[in-house]
Amino acid sequence: MKKIKFLEHTADVKYEAYGKDLNEAFENAAIAVHQVITQDKVRAKIKKEIKIKAKTKRALLYDFIEEIVILMDTTGLLISKAKVNIEGEENNYKLNAVIQGDLYKNYECHGAIKSMTYSDMVIEESKNKVKLTIVLDI
Amino acid sequence: MKIHKINEVTYEIEKEGNMNVPVIVFANEHILEKLKQDNSLQQGINVACLPGILGKSIMMPDAHQGYGFSIGGVAAFNVSDGLITPGGIGFDINCGVRLLTTNLTKDQVTPKIKEILEALFKHIPCGVGSGSKLKLSPIELDDVLNRGMQWCFEKGYATKEDLDLCEENGYMKEADAKEISQKAKSRGKDQLGTLGAGNHFLEVQYASEIFDKKTASIFGIKDLNQVCVMIHCGSRGLGHQVCSDFLREMEEAYPDVMEKLPEKDLIYAPAQSDIAKRYYKAMCAAANFAWANRQVITFEVRKAFKEIFPNAELLPVYDVAHNIAKKEEHLINNEKHLVYLHRKGATRAFGPGRKEIPNLYQKTGQPVIIPGSMGTASFVLVGSETAMKESFGSTAHGAGRVMSRHAAIEQFRGEDVKRDLEKNNIAIKSASWKGISEEAPQVYKDIDEVVAVSNKAGIGNLVVKLKPIGVIKG
């Protein structure tokens, strides 16, 4: 199954992340972020944990990807590997993730990501497939 | 949507259905056709549907699809009972442009442009993860947030004239650093004096055409071929995080509103709500950070120039914000209103006599600085009475993109773009090749066309055309 697909967007970056379930789709959504600024293969050297809570799946996705963006901006970390576990139900979702990556200065990078957005966000869940559509402001 | 032509450069999308006001689009026929190719016109309509919107939902000739609001969107809401919407300001709060004049000519600068760009690149960090040389303590960062260019002045980064000739004198007094999250502060604390990436740049330019000699002279541009420096950047990670934080907070506070919105990034809060008031204070603080950023960069630009030209003098023309909300008084339907004037990818263009503009520009109106894309022209316009009447004292902000970054990277090689620019005597120094491809001149609308519409509509009148000699970017 394809993991990530970048789409056309005039000013910013739009992509789809896929997975057999929500966890896997979230993982690929996180990994896609570093692909915006580098085409190099990023080693999984540094490990971090992310724990977040949100009321809706949409907010959970927003907050999760935002954490990845903030990590990139503040510590220069590019995330190339992720393990996500989502639990809970509407009004009470919890996400625990272990993410891995390496510092941007070890790779050829261009551009920067300003923010995660809600623009054109889609969370499509079917029997064995989840598709997330995300737009990042760059 | 029912579009009808008002004149050669103005169209109206008629009020119907859920629209509270019409949409006024400043565009010629060619630009209007381009606008129909993305979702921007619908976004103008969505803004027109917001409760309490006054007069009209405006779109500028450089409009293109954005989040909620199109980029190139202007809207007004009463401070007393309207609303404030962070998407109507943008993620890059106070992304803006500053113009400096120099006492140098094109003939003096061109042979030394490579050295100048090297010096600039050395002094001003650009590109991803670029940390500032200034490491601010939490108290210092709060001071920058609260006092913007005032802080710069006290620390010796700014002259008094720099403050006088800057929108808001470089600091909005309602700023409150307490309303900015730790997340936002952690993003901003090491970014003061940095350029960022994407479409942000620093350009060394020369005056190639003077349309209004008298006004240009008052602005400080006295001769053709006079060299100027243009700085285009914003509030960096700090501002983006402020926008994000408040979008999320408003979403949690107003879930019913959120459900009904055609685009989630249109979320708003009533102007008199606690959230709205806190957002505005945070927005002012982020705006102050952006002005301080452009000032520290100015300081470094002066240092860089002096290394190559010891007698170089760089003086401010003006500094304008193009992603911001301001409390302004406007006459709407013959009534005076104090409004939150939202400008997202649009520039204030106040005419003569407005108290908000510097004494030096009271007779002319304020300078409006419109950066072109890298390698094409930029313009200085002047604000006008007509702008006050037709567009809430606003005009365009730049050229607007027509091609995605992805398509640009596929179509243009950075090396080729650089070579083409060099063939046209434009030197470029970038932190990355892809950064150059994404910003190839062809991916933008024709800036000459955008400013021609602004000029013809009378909302921002041509003063000077500037062409690049050299560019640095992330």
Tab-separated table of N, CA and C in Angstrom, chain A residues 9-105:
chain	number	residue	atom	x	y	z
A	9	HIS	N	-0.768	21.966	-4.825
A	9	HIS	CA	-1.340	23.076	-4.056
A	9	HIS	C	-0.542	24.307	-4.439
A	10	THR	N	-1.220	25.382	-4.781
A	10	THR	CA	-0.492	26.528	-5.345
A	10	THR	C	0.541	27.118	-4.409
A	11	ALA	N	0.162	27.366	-3.182
A	11	ALA	CA	1.086	28.115	-2.333
A	11	ALA	C	1.780	27.253	-1.285
A	12	ASP	N	1.160	26.126	-0.914
A	12	ASP	CA	1.715	25.380	0.213
A	12	ASP	C	1.879	23.902	-0.120
A	13	VAL	N	1.842	23.061	0.888
A	13	VAL	CA	2.067	21.630	0.654
A	13	VAL	C	0.830	20.849	1.053
A	14	LYS	N	0.361	20.017	0.148
A	14	LYS	CA	-0.802	19.174	0.446
A	14	LYS	C	-0.411	17.730	0.207
A	15	TYR	N	-0.760	16.858	1.119
A	15	TYR	CA	-0.424	15.446	0.915
A	15	TYR	C	-1.471	14.522	1.486
A	16	GLU	N	-1.426	13.283	1.033
A	16	GLU	CA	-2.274	12.216	1.576
A	16	GLU	C	-1.379	11.194	2.241
A	17	ALA	N	-1.806	10.745	3.418
A	17	ALA	CA	-1.092	9.681	4.116
A	17	ALA	C	-2.049	8.505	4.276
A	18	TYR	N	-1.564	7.304	4.015
A	18	TYR	CA	-2.416	6.113	4.060
A	18	TYR	C	-1.943	5.147	5.123
A	19	GLY	N	-2.870	4.269	5.528
A	19	GLY	CA	-2.507	3.203	6.465
A	19	GLY	C	-3.634	2.202	6.520
A	20	LYS	N	-3.341	1.014	7.044
A	20	LYS	CA	-4.406	0.017	7.149
A	20	LYS	C	-5.359	0.393	8.277
A	21	ASP	N	-4.840	1.199	9.208
A	21	ASP	CA	-5.690	1.704	10.275
A	21	ASP	C	-5.258	3.127	10.618
A	22	LEU	N	-5.947	3.706	11.578
A	22	LEU	CA	-5.683	5.108	11.917
A	22	LEU	C	-4.248	5.290	12.406
A	23	ASN	N	-3.773	4.340	13.208
A	23	ASN	CA	-2.407	4.450	13.752
A	23	ASN	C	-1.379	4.548	12.637
A	24	GLU	N	-1.507	3.650	11.665
A	24	GLU	CA	-0.521	3.618	10.588
A	24	GLU	C	-0.602	4.881	9.723
A	25	ALA	N	-1.824	5.335	9.495
A	25	ALA	CA	-1.983	6.560	8.697
A	25	ALA	C	-1.341	7.752	9.403
A	26	PHE	N	-1.531	7.822	10.711
A	26	PHE	CA	-0.912	8.902	11.490
A	26	PHE	C	0.614	8.810	11.406
A	27	GLU	N	1.127	7.588	11.462
A	27	GLU	CA	2.581	7.405	11.388
A	27	GLU	C	3.115	7.960	10.072
A	28	ASN	N	2.449	7.598	8.980
A	28	ASN	CA	2.907	8.065	7.671
A	28	ASN	C	2.717	9.563	7.505
A	29	ALA	N	1.670	10.081	8.121
A	29	ALA	CA	1.453	11.535	8.071
A	29	ALA	C	2.610	12.270	8.740
A	30	ALA	N	3.110	11.688	9.828
A	30	ALA	CA	4.225	12.318	10.553
A	30	ALA	C	5.507	12.246	9.728
A	31	ILE	N	5.730	11.095	9.100
A	31	ILE	CA	6.962	10.911	8.325
A	31	ILE	C	6.978	11.824	7.098
A	32	ALA	N	5.813	12.060	6.522
A	32	ALA	CA	5.729	12.916	5.329
A	32	ALA	C	6.284	14.305	5.594
A	33	VAL	N	6.172	14.774	6.815
A	33	VAL	CA	6.581	16.144	7.143
A	33	VAL	C	8.049	16.386	6.772
A	34	HIS	N	8.924	15.473	7.102
A	34	HIS	CA	10.342	15.728	6.802
A	34	HIS	C	10.614	15.667	5.297
A	35	GLN	N	9.758	14.922	4.575
A	35	GLN	CA	9.963	14.798	3.126
A	35	GLN	C	9.680	16.101	2.397
A	36	VAL	N	9.023	17.012	3.079
A	36	VAL	CA	8.778	18.326	2.477
A	36	VAL	C	10.094	19.089	2.332
A	37	ILE	N	11.012	18.874	3.291
A	37	ILE	CA	12.231	19.678	3.238
A	37	ILE	C	13.491	18.920	2.868
A	38	THR	N	13.418	17.597	2.813
A	38	THR	CA	14.592	16.881	2.316
A	38	THR	C	14.191	15.615	1.587
A	39	GLN	N	14.951	15.312	0.528
A	39	GLN	CA	14.716	14.048	-0.194
A	39	GLN	C	15.702	12.981	0.271
A	40	ASP	N	16.603	13.360	1.176
A	40	ASP	CA	17.584	12.395	1.681
A	40	ASP	C	16.915	11.383	2.600
A	41	LYS	N	17.554	10.231	2.730
A	41	LYS	CA	17.051	9.217	3.653
A	41	LYS	C	17.542	9.577	5.060
A	42	VAL	N	16.617	9.828	5.952
A	42	VAL	CA	16.982	10.297	7.289
A	42	VAL	C	17.076	9.125	8.263
A	43	ARG	N	18.189	9.067	8.964
A	43	ARG	CA	18.415	7.950	9.889
A	43	ARG	C	17.577	8.114	11.158
A	44	ALA	N	17.194	6.982	11.728
A	44	ALA	CA	16.382	7.016	12.956
A	44	ALA	C	17.299	6.943	14.166
A	45	LYS	N	18.021	8.034	14.424
A	45	LYS	CA	19.031	8.029	15.486
A	45	LYS	C	18.513	8.530	16.836
A	46	ILE	N	17.657	9.558	16.764
A	46	ILE	CA	17.193	10.191	18.002
A	46	ILE	C	15.746	9.806	18.229
A	47	LYS	N	15.437	9.463	19.479
A	47	LYS	CA	14.086	8.978	19.795
A	47	LYS	C	13.388	9.981	20.711
A	48	LYS	N	12.103	10.186	20.458
A	48	LYS	CA	11.326	11.042	21.358
A	48	LYS	C	9.934	10.465	21.530
A	49	GLU	N	9.281	10.874	22.640
A	49	GLU	CA	7.899	10.431	22.855
A	49	GLU	C	6.964	11.606	22.734
A	50	ILE	N	5.789	11.339	22.185
A	50	ILE	CA	4.753	12.374	22.141
A	50	ILE	C	3.498	11.801	22.773
A	51	LYS	N	2.915	12.565	23.699
A	51	LYS	CA	1.652	12.146	24.317
A	51	LYS	C	0.685	13.305	24.176
A	52	ILE	N	-0.443	13.090	23.513
A	52	ILE	CA	-1.430	14.171	23.437
A	52	ILE	C	-2.845	13.656	23.618
A	53	LYS	N	-3.726	14.604	23.968
A	53	LYS	CA	-5.149	14.283	24.132
A	53	LYS	C	-5.926	15.288	23.308
A	54	ALA	N	-7.050	14.861	22.739
A	54	ALA	CA	-7.911	15.816	22.023
A	54	ALA	C	-9.333	15.287	21.970
A	55	LYS	N	-10.249	16.226	21.652
A	55	LYS	CA	-11.670	15.853	21.690
A	55	LYS	C	-12.117	15.155	20.403
A	56	THR	N	-11.539	15.550	19.281
A	56	THR	CA	-11.954	14.938	18.010
A	56	THR	C	-10.736	14.344	17.317
A	57	LYS	N	-10.968	13.485	16.343
A	57	LYS	CA	-9.843	12.899	15.587
A	57	LYS	C	-9.114	13.989	14.811
A	58	ARG	N	-9.914	14.926	14.323
A	58	ARG	CA	-9.369	16.035	13.546
A	58	ARG	C	-8.378	16.831	14.394
A	59	ALA	N	-8.786	17.139	15.624
A	59	ALA	CA	-7.931	17.914	16.523
A	59	ALA	C	-6.704	17.101	16.911
A	60	LEU	N	-6.895	15.795	17.073
A	60	LEU	CA	-5.779	14.908	17.430
A	60	LEU	C	-4.722	14.925	16.313
A	61	LEU	N	-5.202	14.831	15.070
A	61	LEU	CA	-4.279	14.853	13.930
A	61	LEU	C	-3.555	16.195	13.865
A	62	TYR	N	-4.328	17.275	14.037
A	62	TYR	CA	-3.745	18.619	14.006
A	62	TYR	C	-2.639	18.755	15.051
A	63	ASP	N	-2.971	18.396	16.285
A	63	ASP	CA	-2.017	18.574	17.378
A	63	ASP	C	-0.790	17.692	17.205
A	64	PHE	N	-1.004	16.484	16.675
A	64	PHE	CA	0.117	15.555	16.480
A	64	PHE	C	1.091	16.088	15.427
A	65	ILE	N	0.553	16.452	14.275
A	65	ILE	CA	1.433	16.960	13.217
A	65	ILE	C	2.083	18.269	13.649
A	66	GLU	N	1.342	19.063	14.413
A	66	GLU	CA	1.922	20.312	14.897
A	66	GLU	C	3.128	20.049	15.793
A	67	GLU	N	3.039	19.032	16.635
A	67	GLU	CA	4.175	18.671	17.493
A	67	GLU	C	5.405	18.363	16.648
A	68	ILE	N	5.177	17.644	15.540
A	68	ILE	CA	6.291	17.294	14.640
A	68	ILE	C	6.905	18.572	14.049
A	69	VAL	N	6.032	19.489	13.658
A	69	VAL	CA	6.507	20.760	13.071
A	69	VAL	C	7.284	21.569	14.102
A	70	ILE	N	6.758	21.612	15.321
A	70	ILE	CA	7.432	22.383	16.378
A	70	ILE	C	8.797	21.785	16.696
A	71	LEU	N	8.861	20.459	16.751
A	71	LEU	CA	10.149	19.795	17.009
A	71	LEU	C	11.160	20.165	15.930
A	72	MET	N	10.696	20.202	14.691
A	72	MET	CA	11.586	20.553	13.586
A	72	MET	C	12.086	21.982	13.755
A	73	ASP	N	11.166	22.867	14.122
A	73	ASP	CA	11.510	24.284	14.215
A	73	ASP	C	12.404	24.592	15.407
A	74	THR	N	12.161	23.939	16.525
A	74	THR	CA	12.899	24.289	17.734
A	74	THR	C	14.164	23.459	17.932
A	75	THR	N	14.151	22.199	17.496
A	75	THR	CA	15.336	21.363	17.731
A	75	THR	C	15.992	20.890	16.441
A	76	GLY	N	15.403	21.210	15.299
A	76	GLY	CA	15.977	20.794	14.019
A	76	GLY	C	15.814	19.318	13.738
A	77	LEU	N	14.871	18.665	14.400
A	77	LEU	CA	14.707	17.222	14.257
A	77	LEU	C	13.812	16.861	13.072
A	78	LEU	N	14.293	15.971	12.202
A	78	LEU	CA	13.501	15.446	11.086
A	78	LEU	C	13.049	14.043	11.469
A	79	ILE	N	11.751	13.779	11.379
A	79	ILE	CA	11.221	12.492	11.823
A	79	ILE	C	11.047	11.549	10.644
A	80	SER	N	11.729	10.382	10.689
A	80	SER	CA	11.632	9.428	9.579
A	80	SER	C	10.968	8.125	9.993
A	81	LYS	N	10.695	7.987	11.292
A	81	LYS	CA	10.076	6.738	11.761
A	81	LYS	C	9.121	7.070	12.898
A	82	ALA	N	7.975	6.399	12.926
A	82	ALA	CA	7.016	6.671	13.993
A	82	ALA	C	6.190	5.446	14.321
A	83	LYS	N	5.869	5.328	15.611
A	83	LYS	CA	4.965	4.267	16.066
A	83	LYS	C	3.879	4.957	16.877
A	84	VAL	N	2.651	4.864	16.370
A	84	VAL	CA	1.555	5.612	16.990
A	84	VAL	C	0.512	4.675	17.554
A	85	ASN	N	-0.021	5.051	18.730
A	85	ASN	CA	-1.112	4.286	19.303
A	85	ASN	C	-2.212	5.249	19.751
A	86	ILE	N	-3.374	5.120	19.109
A	86	ILE	CA	-4.503	6.000	19.438
A	86	ILE	C	-5.569	5.200	20.161
A	87	GLU	N	-6.067	5.773	21.258
A	87	GLU	CA	-7.125	5.110	22.020
A	87	GLU	C	-8.221	6.111	22.333
A	88	GLY	N	-9.357	5.570	22.736
A	88	GLY	CA	-10.414	6.453	23.226
A	88	GLY	C	-11.579	6.538	22.266
A	89	GLU	N	-12.443	7.537	22.531
A	89	GLU	CA	-13.582	7.735	21.648
A	89	GLU	C	-13.867	9.227	21.524
A	90	GLU	N	-14.892	9.527	20.753
A	90	GLU	CA	-15.236	10.933	20.500
A	90	GLU	C	-15.316	11.700	21.819
A	91	ASN	N	-14.660	12.870	21.842
A	91	ASN	CA	-14.552	13.736	23.018
A	91	ASN	C	-13.456	13.334	23.976
A	92	ASN	N	-12.784	12.233	23.676
A	92	ASN	CA	-11.754	11.776	24.606
A	92	ASN	C	-10.739	10.858	23.927
A	93	TYR	N	-9.972	11.434	23.011
A	93	TYR	CA	-8.939	10.632	22.343
A	93	TYR	C	-7.584	10.849	22.998
A	94	LYS	N	-6.787	9.749	22.995
A	94	LYS	CA	-5.417	9.856	23.519
A	94	LYS	C	-4.484	9.291	22.457
A	95	LEU	N	-3.362	9.962	22.274
A	95	LEU	CA	-2.368	9.467	21.329
A	95	LEU	C	-1.033	9.352	22.042
A	96	ASN	N	-0.412	8.160	21.911
A	96	ASN	CA	0.959	7.984	22.390
A	96	ASN	C	1.797	7.607	21.201
A	97	ALA	N	2.919	8.280	21.031
A	97	ALA	CA	3.765	7.954	19.888
A	97	ALA	C	5.226	7.945	20.290
A	98	VAL	N	5.966	7.048	19.650
A	98	VAL	CA	7.427	7.090	19.753
A	98	VAL	C	7.914	7.456	18.362
A	99	ILE	N	8.633	8.562	18.264
A	99	ILE	CA	9.097	9.021	16.949
A	99	ILE	C	10.618	9.029	16.928
A	100	GLN	N	11.155	8.796	15.721
A	100	GLN	CA	12.611	8.744	15.605
A	100	GLN	C	13.073	9.506	14.385
A	101	GLY	N	14.255	10.088	14.505
A	101	GLY	CA	14.782	10.814	13.362
A	101	GLY	C	16.185	11.305	13.621
A	102	ASP	N	16.565	12.355	12.899
A	102	ASP	CA	17.924	12.872	13.002
A	102	ASP	C	17.892	14.370	12.766
A	103	LEU	N	19.005	15.038	13.061
A	103	LEU	CA	19.043	16.499	12.950
A	103	LEU	C	19.177	16.946	11.499
A	104	TYR	N	18.473	18.035	11.157
A	104	TYR	CA	18.437	18.527	9.773
A	104	TYR	C	19.825	18.853	9.234
A	105	LYS	N	20.736	19.247	10.110
A	105	LYS	CA	22.032	19.723	9.598
A	105	LYS	C	22.864	18.616	8.975
